mmCIF file of C-alpha atoms in Angstrom:
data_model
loop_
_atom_site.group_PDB
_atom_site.id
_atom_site.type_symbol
_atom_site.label_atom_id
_atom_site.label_comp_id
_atom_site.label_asym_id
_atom_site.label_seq_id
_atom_site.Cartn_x
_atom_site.Cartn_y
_atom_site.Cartn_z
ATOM 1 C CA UNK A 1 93.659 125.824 180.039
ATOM 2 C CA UNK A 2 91.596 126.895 177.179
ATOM 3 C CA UNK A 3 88.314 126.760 179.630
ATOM 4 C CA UNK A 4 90.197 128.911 181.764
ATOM 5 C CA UNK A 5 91.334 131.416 178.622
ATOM 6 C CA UNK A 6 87.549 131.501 177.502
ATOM 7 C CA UNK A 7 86.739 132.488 181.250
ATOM 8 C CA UNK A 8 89.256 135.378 181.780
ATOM 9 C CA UNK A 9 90.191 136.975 178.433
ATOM 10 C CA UNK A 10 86.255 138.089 177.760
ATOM 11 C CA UNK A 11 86.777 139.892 181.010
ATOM 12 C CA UNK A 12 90.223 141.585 180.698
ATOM 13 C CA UNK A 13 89.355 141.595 177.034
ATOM 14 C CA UNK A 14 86.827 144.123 177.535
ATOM 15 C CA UNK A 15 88.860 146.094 179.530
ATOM 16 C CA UNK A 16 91.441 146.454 177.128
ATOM 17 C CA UNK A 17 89.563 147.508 174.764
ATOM 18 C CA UNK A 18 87.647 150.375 176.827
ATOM 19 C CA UNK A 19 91.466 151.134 177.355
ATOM 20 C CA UNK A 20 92.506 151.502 173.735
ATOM 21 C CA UNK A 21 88.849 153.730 172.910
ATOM 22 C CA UNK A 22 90.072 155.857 175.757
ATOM 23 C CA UNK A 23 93.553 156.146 174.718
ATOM 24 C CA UNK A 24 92.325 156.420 170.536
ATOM 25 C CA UNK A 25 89.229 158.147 170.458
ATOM 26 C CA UNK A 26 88.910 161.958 171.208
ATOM 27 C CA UNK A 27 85.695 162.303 173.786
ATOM 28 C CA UNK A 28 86.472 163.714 176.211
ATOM 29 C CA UNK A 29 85.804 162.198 180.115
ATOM 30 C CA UNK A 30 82.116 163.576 180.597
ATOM 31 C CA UNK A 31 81.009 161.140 178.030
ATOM 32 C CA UNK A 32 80.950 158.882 180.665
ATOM 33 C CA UNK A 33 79.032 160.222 182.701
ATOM 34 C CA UNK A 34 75.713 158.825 181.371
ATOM 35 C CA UNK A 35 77.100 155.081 181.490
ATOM 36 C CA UNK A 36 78.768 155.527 185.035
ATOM 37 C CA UNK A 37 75.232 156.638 186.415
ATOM 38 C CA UNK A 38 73.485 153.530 184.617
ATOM 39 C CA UNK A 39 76.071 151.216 185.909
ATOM 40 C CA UNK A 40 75.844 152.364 189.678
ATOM 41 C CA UNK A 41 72.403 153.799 190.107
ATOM 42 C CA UNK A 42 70.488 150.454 187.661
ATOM 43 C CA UNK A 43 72.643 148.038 185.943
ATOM 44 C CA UNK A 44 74.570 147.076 188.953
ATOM 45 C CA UNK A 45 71.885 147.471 191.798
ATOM 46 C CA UNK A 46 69.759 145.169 189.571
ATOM 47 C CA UNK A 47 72.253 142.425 189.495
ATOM 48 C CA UNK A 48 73.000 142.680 193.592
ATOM 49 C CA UNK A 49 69.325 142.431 194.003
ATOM 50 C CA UNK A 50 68.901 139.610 192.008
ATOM 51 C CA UNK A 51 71.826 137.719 193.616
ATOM 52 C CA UNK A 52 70.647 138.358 197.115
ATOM 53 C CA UNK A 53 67.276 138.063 196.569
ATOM 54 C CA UNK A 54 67.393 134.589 195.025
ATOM 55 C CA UNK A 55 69.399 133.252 197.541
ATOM 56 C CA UNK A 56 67.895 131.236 200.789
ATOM 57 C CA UNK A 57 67.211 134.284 203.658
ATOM 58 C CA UNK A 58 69.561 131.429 206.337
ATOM 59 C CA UNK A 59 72.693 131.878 203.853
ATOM 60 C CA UNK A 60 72.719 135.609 204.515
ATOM 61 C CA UNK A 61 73.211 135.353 207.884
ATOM 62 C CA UNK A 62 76.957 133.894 208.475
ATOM 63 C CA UNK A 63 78.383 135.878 210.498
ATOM 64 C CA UNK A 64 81.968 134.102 210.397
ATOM 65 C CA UNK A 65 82.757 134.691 206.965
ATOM 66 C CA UNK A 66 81.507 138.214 206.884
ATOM 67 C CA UNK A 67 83.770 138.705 209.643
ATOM 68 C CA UNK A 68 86.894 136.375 208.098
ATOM 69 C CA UNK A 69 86.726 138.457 204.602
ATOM 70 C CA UNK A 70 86.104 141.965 206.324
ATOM 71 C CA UNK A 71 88.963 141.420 208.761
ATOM 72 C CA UNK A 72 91.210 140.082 206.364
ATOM 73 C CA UNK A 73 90.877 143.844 204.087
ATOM 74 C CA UNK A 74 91.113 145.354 207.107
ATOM 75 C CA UNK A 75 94.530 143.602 207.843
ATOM 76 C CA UNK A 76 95.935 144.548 204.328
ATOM 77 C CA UNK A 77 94.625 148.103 204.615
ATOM 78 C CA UNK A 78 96.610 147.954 207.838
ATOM 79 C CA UNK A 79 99.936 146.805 206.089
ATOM 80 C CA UNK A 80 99.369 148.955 203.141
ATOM 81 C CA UNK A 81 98.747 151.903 205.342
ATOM 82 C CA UNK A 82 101.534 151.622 207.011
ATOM 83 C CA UNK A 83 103.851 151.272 203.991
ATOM 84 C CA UNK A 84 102.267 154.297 202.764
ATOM 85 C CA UNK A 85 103.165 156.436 205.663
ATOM 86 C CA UNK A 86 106.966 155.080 205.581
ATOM 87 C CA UNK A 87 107.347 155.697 202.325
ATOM 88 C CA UNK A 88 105.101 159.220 201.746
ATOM 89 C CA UNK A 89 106.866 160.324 205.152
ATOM 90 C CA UNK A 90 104.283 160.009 207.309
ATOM 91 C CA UNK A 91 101.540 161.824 205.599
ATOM 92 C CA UNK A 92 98.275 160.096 206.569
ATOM 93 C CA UNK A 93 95.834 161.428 203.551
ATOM 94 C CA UNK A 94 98.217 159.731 200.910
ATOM 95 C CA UNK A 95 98.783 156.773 202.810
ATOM 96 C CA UNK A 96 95.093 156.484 202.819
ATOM 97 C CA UNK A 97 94.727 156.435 199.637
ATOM 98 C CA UNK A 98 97.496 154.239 199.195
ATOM 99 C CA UNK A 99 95.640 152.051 201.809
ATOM 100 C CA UNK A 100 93.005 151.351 199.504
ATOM 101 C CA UNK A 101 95.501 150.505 196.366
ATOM 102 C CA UNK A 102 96.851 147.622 198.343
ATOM 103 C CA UNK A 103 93.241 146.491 199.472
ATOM 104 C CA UNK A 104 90.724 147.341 197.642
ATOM 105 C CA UNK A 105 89.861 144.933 195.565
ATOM 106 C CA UNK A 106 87.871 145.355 192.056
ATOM 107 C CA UNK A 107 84.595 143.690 193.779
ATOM 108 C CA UNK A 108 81.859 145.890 191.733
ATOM 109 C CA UNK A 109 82.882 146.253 188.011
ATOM 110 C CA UNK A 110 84.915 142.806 187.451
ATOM 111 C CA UNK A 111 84.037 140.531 190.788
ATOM 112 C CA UNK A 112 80.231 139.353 190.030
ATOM 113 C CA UNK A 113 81.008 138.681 186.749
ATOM 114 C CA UNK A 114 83.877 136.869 186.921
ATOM 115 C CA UNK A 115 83.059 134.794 190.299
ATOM 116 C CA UNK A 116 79.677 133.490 189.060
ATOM 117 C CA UNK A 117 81.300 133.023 185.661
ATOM 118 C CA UNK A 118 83.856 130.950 187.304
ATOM 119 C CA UNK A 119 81.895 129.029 189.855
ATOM 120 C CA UNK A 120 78.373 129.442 188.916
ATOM 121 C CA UNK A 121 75.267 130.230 191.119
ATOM 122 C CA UNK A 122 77.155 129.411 194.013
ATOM 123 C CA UNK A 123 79.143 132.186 194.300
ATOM 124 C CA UNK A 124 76.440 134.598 194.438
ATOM 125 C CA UNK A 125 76.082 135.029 197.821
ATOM 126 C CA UNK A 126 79.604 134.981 198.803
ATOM 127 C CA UNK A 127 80.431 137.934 196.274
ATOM 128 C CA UNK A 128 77.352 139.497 197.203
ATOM 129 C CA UNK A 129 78.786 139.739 201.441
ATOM 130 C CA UNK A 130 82.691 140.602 200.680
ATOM 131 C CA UNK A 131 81.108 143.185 198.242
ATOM 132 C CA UNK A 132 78.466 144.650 200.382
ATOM 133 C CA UNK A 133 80.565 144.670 203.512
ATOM 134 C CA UNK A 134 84.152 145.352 202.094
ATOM 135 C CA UNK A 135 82.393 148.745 200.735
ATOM 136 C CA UNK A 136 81.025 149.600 204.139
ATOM 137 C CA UNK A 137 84.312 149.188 205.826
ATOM 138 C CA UNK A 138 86.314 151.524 202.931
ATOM 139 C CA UNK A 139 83.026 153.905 203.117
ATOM 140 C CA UNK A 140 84.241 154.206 207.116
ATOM 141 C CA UNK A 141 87.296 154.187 207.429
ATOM 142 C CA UNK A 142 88.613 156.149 204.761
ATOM 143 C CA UNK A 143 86.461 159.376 205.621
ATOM 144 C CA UNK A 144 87.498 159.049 209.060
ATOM 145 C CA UNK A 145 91.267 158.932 207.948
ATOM 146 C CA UNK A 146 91.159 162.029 206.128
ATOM 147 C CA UNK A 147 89.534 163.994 208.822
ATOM 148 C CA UNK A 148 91.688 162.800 211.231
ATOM 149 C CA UNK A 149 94.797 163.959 208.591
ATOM 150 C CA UNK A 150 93.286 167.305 208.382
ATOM 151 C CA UNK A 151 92.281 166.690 204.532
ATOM 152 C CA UNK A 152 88.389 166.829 205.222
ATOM 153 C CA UNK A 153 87.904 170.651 206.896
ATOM 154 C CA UNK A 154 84.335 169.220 208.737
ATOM 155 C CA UNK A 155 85.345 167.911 211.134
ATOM 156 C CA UNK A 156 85.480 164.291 212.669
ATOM 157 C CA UNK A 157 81.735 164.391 213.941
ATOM 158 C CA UNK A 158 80.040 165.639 210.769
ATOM 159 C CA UNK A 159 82.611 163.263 209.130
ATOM 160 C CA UNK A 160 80.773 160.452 210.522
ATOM 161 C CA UNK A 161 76.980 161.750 210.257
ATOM 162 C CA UNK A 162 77.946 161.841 206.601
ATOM 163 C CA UNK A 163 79.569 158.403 206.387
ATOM 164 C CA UNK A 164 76.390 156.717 207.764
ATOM 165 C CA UNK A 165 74.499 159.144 205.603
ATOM 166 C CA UNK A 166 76.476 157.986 202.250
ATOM 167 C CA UNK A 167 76.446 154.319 203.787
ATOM 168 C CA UNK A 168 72.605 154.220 204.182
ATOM 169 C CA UNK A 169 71.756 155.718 201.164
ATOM 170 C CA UNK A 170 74.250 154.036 198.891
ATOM 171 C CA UNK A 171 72.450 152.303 195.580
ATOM 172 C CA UNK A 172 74.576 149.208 195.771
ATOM 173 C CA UNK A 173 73.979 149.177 199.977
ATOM 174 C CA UNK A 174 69.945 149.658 199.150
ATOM 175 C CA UNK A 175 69.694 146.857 196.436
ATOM 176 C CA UNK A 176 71.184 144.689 198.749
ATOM 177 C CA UNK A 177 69.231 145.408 201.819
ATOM 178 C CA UNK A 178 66.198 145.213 199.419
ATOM 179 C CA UNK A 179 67.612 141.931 198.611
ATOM 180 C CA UNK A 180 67.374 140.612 201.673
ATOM 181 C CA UNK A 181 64.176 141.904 202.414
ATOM 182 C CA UNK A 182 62.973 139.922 199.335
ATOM 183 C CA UNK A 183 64.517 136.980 200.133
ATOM 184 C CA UNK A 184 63.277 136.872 203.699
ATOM 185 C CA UNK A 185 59.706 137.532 202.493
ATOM 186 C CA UNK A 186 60.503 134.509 199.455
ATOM 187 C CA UNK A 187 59.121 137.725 196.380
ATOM 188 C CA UNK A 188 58.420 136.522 193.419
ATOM 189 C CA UNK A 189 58.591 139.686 191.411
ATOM 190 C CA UNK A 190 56.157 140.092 188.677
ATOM 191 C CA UNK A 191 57.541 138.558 185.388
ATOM 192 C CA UNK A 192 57.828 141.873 183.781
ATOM 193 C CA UNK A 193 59.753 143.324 186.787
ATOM 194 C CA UNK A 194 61.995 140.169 186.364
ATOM 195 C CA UNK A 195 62.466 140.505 182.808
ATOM 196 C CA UNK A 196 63.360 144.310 183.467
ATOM 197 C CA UNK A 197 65.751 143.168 185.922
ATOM 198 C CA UNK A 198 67.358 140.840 183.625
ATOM 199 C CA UNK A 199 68.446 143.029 181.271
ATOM 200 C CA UNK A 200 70.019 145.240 183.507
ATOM 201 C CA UNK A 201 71.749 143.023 185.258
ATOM 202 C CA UNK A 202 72.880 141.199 181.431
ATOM 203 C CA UNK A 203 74.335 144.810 181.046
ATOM 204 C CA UNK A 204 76.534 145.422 184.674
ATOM 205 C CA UNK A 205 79.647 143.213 183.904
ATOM 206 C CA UNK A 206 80.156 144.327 179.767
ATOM 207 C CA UNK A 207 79.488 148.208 180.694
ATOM 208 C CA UNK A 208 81.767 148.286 183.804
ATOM 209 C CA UNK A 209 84.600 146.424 182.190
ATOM 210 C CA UNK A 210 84.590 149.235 179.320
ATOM 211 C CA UNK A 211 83.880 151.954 181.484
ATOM 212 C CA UNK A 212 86.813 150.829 183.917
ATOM 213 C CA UNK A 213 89.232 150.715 181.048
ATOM 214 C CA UNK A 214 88.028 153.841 179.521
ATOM 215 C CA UNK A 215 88.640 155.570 183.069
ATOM 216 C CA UNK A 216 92.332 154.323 183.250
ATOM 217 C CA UNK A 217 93.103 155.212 180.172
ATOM 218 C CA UNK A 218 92.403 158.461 180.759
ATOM 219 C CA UNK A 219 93.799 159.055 183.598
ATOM 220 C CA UNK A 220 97.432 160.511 183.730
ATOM 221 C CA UNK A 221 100.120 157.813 184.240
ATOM 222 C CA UNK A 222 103.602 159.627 185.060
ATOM 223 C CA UNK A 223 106.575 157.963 187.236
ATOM 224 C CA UNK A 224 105.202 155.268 189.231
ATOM 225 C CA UNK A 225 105.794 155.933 193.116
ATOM 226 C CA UNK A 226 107.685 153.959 195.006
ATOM 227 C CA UNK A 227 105.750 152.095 196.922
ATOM 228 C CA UNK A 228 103.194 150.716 194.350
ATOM 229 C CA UNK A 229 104.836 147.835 194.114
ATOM 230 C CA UNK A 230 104.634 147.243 197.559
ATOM 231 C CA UNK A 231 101.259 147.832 197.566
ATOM 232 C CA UNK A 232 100.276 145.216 194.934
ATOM 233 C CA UNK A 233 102.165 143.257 196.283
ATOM 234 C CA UNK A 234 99.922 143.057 199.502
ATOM 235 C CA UNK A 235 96.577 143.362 196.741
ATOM 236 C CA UNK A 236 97.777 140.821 194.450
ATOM 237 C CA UNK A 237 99.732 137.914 196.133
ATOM 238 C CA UNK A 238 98.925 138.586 199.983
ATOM 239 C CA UNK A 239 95.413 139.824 200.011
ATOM 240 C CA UNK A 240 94.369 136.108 198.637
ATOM 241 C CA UNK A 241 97.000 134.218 200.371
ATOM 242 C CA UNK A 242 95.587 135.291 204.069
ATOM 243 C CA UNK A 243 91.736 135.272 202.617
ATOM 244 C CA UNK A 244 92.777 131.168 201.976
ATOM 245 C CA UNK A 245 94.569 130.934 205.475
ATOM 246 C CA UNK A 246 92.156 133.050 207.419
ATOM 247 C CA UNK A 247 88.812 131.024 206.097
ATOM 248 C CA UNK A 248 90.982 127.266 206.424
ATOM 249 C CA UNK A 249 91.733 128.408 210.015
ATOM 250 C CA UNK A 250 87.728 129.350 211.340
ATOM 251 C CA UNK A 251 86.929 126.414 208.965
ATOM 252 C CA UNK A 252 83.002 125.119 207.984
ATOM 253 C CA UNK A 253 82.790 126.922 204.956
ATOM 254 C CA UNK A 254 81.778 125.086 201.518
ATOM 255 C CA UNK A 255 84.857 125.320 198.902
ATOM 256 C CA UNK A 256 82.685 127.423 196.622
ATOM 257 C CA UNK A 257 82.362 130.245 199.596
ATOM 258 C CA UNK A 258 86.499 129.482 199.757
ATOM 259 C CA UNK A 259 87.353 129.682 196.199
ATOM 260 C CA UNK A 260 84.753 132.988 195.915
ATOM 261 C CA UNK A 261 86.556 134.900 198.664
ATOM 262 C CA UNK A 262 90.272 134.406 197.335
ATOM 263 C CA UNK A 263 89.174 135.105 194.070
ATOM 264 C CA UNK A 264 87.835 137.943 194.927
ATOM 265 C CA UNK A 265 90.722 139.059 196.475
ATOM 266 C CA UNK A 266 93.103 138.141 194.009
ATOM 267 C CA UNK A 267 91.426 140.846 191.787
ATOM 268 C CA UNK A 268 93.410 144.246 191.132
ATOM 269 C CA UNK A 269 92.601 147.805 193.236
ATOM 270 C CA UNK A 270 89.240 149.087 192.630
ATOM 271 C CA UNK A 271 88.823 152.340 190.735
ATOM 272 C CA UNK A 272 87.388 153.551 193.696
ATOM 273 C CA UNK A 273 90.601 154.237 194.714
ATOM 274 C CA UNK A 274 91.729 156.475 191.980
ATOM 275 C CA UNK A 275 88.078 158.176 192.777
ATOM 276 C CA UNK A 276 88.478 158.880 196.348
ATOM 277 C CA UNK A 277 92.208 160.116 195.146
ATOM 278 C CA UNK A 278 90.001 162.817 193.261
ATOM 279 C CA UNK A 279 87.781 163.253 195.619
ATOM 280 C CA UNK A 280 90.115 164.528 198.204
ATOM 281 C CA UNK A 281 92.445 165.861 195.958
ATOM 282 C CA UNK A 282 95.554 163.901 197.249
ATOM 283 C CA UNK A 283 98.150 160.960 195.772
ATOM 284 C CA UNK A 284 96.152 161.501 192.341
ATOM 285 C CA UNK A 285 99.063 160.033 190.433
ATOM 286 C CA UNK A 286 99.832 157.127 192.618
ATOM 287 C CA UNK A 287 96.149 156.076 192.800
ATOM 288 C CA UNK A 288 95.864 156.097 188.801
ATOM 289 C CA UNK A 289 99.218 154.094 188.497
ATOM 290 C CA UNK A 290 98.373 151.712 191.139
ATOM 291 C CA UNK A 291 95.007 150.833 189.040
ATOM 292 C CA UNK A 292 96.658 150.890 185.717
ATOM 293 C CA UNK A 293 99.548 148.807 186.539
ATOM 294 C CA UNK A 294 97.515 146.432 188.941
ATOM 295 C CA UNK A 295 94.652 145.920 186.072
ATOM 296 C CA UNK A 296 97.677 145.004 183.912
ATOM 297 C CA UNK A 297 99.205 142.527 186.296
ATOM 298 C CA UNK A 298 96.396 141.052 187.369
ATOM 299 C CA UNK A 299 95.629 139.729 183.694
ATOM 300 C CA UNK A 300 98.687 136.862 185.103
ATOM 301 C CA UNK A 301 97.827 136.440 188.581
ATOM 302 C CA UNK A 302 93.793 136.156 188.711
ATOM 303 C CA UNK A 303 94.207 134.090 184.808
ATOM 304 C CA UNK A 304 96.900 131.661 187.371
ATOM 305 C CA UNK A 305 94.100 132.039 189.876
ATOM 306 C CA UNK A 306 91.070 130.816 187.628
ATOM 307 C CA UNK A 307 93.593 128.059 186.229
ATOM 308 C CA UNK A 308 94.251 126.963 190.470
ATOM 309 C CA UNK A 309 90.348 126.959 191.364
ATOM 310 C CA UNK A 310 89.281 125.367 187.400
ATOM 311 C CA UNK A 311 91.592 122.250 188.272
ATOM 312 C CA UNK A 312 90.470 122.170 191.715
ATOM 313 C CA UNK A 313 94.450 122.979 193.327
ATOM 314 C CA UNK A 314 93.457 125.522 196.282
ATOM 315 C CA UNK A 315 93.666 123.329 198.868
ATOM 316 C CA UNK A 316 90.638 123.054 201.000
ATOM 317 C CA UNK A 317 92.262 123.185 204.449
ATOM 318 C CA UNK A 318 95.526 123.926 205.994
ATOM 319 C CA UNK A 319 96.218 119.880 206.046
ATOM 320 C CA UNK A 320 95.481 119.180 202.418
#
């Protein structure tokens, strides 16, 4: 247990205590703004490239588990969306946004860090896919949503133009792509482009994890709505459970792809969610409660999760 405490608490450790600078210390929420743009335009585009691009071009390719882990969200976006419009009374912009508490899992700031930490070099590539192609589907879908609900005023055609616009230009999207690219060509980048790249990537996980908790700290926490619970209950216990069944089910896939992909979606709702919340100015308060109290949670269910794939107990097929 105490490899497994060494492991997790650093993480959640961090967070916590960008959660009590944000709650203690009076600056306000543009100070951030410096560190969020080094953390999505270098720090974390450095470490995608370098996971991708170190990884064997014929690894990139599997098509079954990008389609296993991308189907699977897309299931629990389903069932999340569909509590949200039974319990928010059938509006479709909330239940969006609800959508993406109850699937959406924390792949940028806390899943690299924590995967490779957990299961080493292995895990790159996996975390590198379900991030890469997770993003692309909430990119899509959630747009299209919110035009279709009458939130988004241009339209479902220029809706789209600008989702493959935002997809295509995306830094985490280009880094991988470039990542690819490299690895398909076998670059060797020069050793002071390496170096470079080494600190920046050294820098994504620690500067994410503080900047996440700083950003739900400061975000206002009133009554929680009624169905957040519902909703991570599908992130939290479901989300992981089908990843497991889904992947044991197709079948072929090492146990380091298998651990990577529940892990990864055992983690709590992205702050993306309470982001696109802003963004289109709708269920504000449920988004930043369903990332607050999720982040919380999770410190018991991904620490139980850890402990499961540490002492080897997911079982690596539906007979075992």
């Amino acid at each position: 247990m105490d490899e497994v405490l060494a492991l997790a608490l650093p993480f959640f450790g961090v967070i916590f205590l960008g959660l009590g600078c944000g709650r203690l210390a009076r600056i306000p929420e543009s100070g951030l703004a410096w560190l969020s743009f080094f953390i999505i335009y270098l720090a974390l585009p450095a470490l995608f490239f370098s996971l991708v691009a170190r990884t064997p071009f014929h690894e990139l390719t599997n098509g079954s588990f990008i389609l296993a882990t991308t189907a699977t969200t897309a299931v629990c976006f389903t069932l999340s969306l569909l509590v949200g419009l039974w319990l928010r009374r059938g509006n479709l912009p909330e239940a969006a946004i609800a959508a993406i508490v109850g699937s959406y899992s924390n792949v940028g700031y806390m899943g690299p860090g924590l995967t490779l930490g957990a299961l080493g070099a292995g895990a790159s590539v996996p975390t590198a896919l379900i991030f890469v192609f997770d993003s692309l589907f909430f990119f899509t879908i959630v747009p299209v949503l919110m035009a279709m609900g009458g939130r988004d005023k241009r339209g479902l055609g220029h809706t789209l133009l600008l989702v493959v616009r935002r997809v295509v230009t995306h830094p985490f999207n280009i880094a991988t792509f470039l990542g690819v690219l490299s690895a398909y060509l076998e670059f060797q980048p020069p050793a002071a482009l390496d170096k470079t790249l080494e600190f920046l990537r050294n820098a994504a996980a620690p500067c994410a994890l503080f900047t996440l908790g700083v950003s739900v700290a400061l975000r206002p926490m009133g009554k929680m709505q009624s169905e957040v619970p519902w909703l991570l209950a599908i992130k939290l216990v479901i989300h992981p459970a089908l990843v497991w069944l889904v992947l044991s089910l197709v079948g072929g896939f090492d146990p380091v792809w298998v651990a990577t992909a529940v892990l990864m979606a055992s983690l709590p709702p992205a702050l993306n969610a309470f982001i696109m919340a802003k963004q289109y100015d709708t269920y504000v308060a449920g988004a930043s409660g369903g990332v607050l109290v999720g982040t919380v949670v999770s410190v018991a269910t991904v620490t139980a999760m850890l402990y499961a794939i540490q002492h080897d107990m997911l079982p690596h097929g539906l007979l075992q």
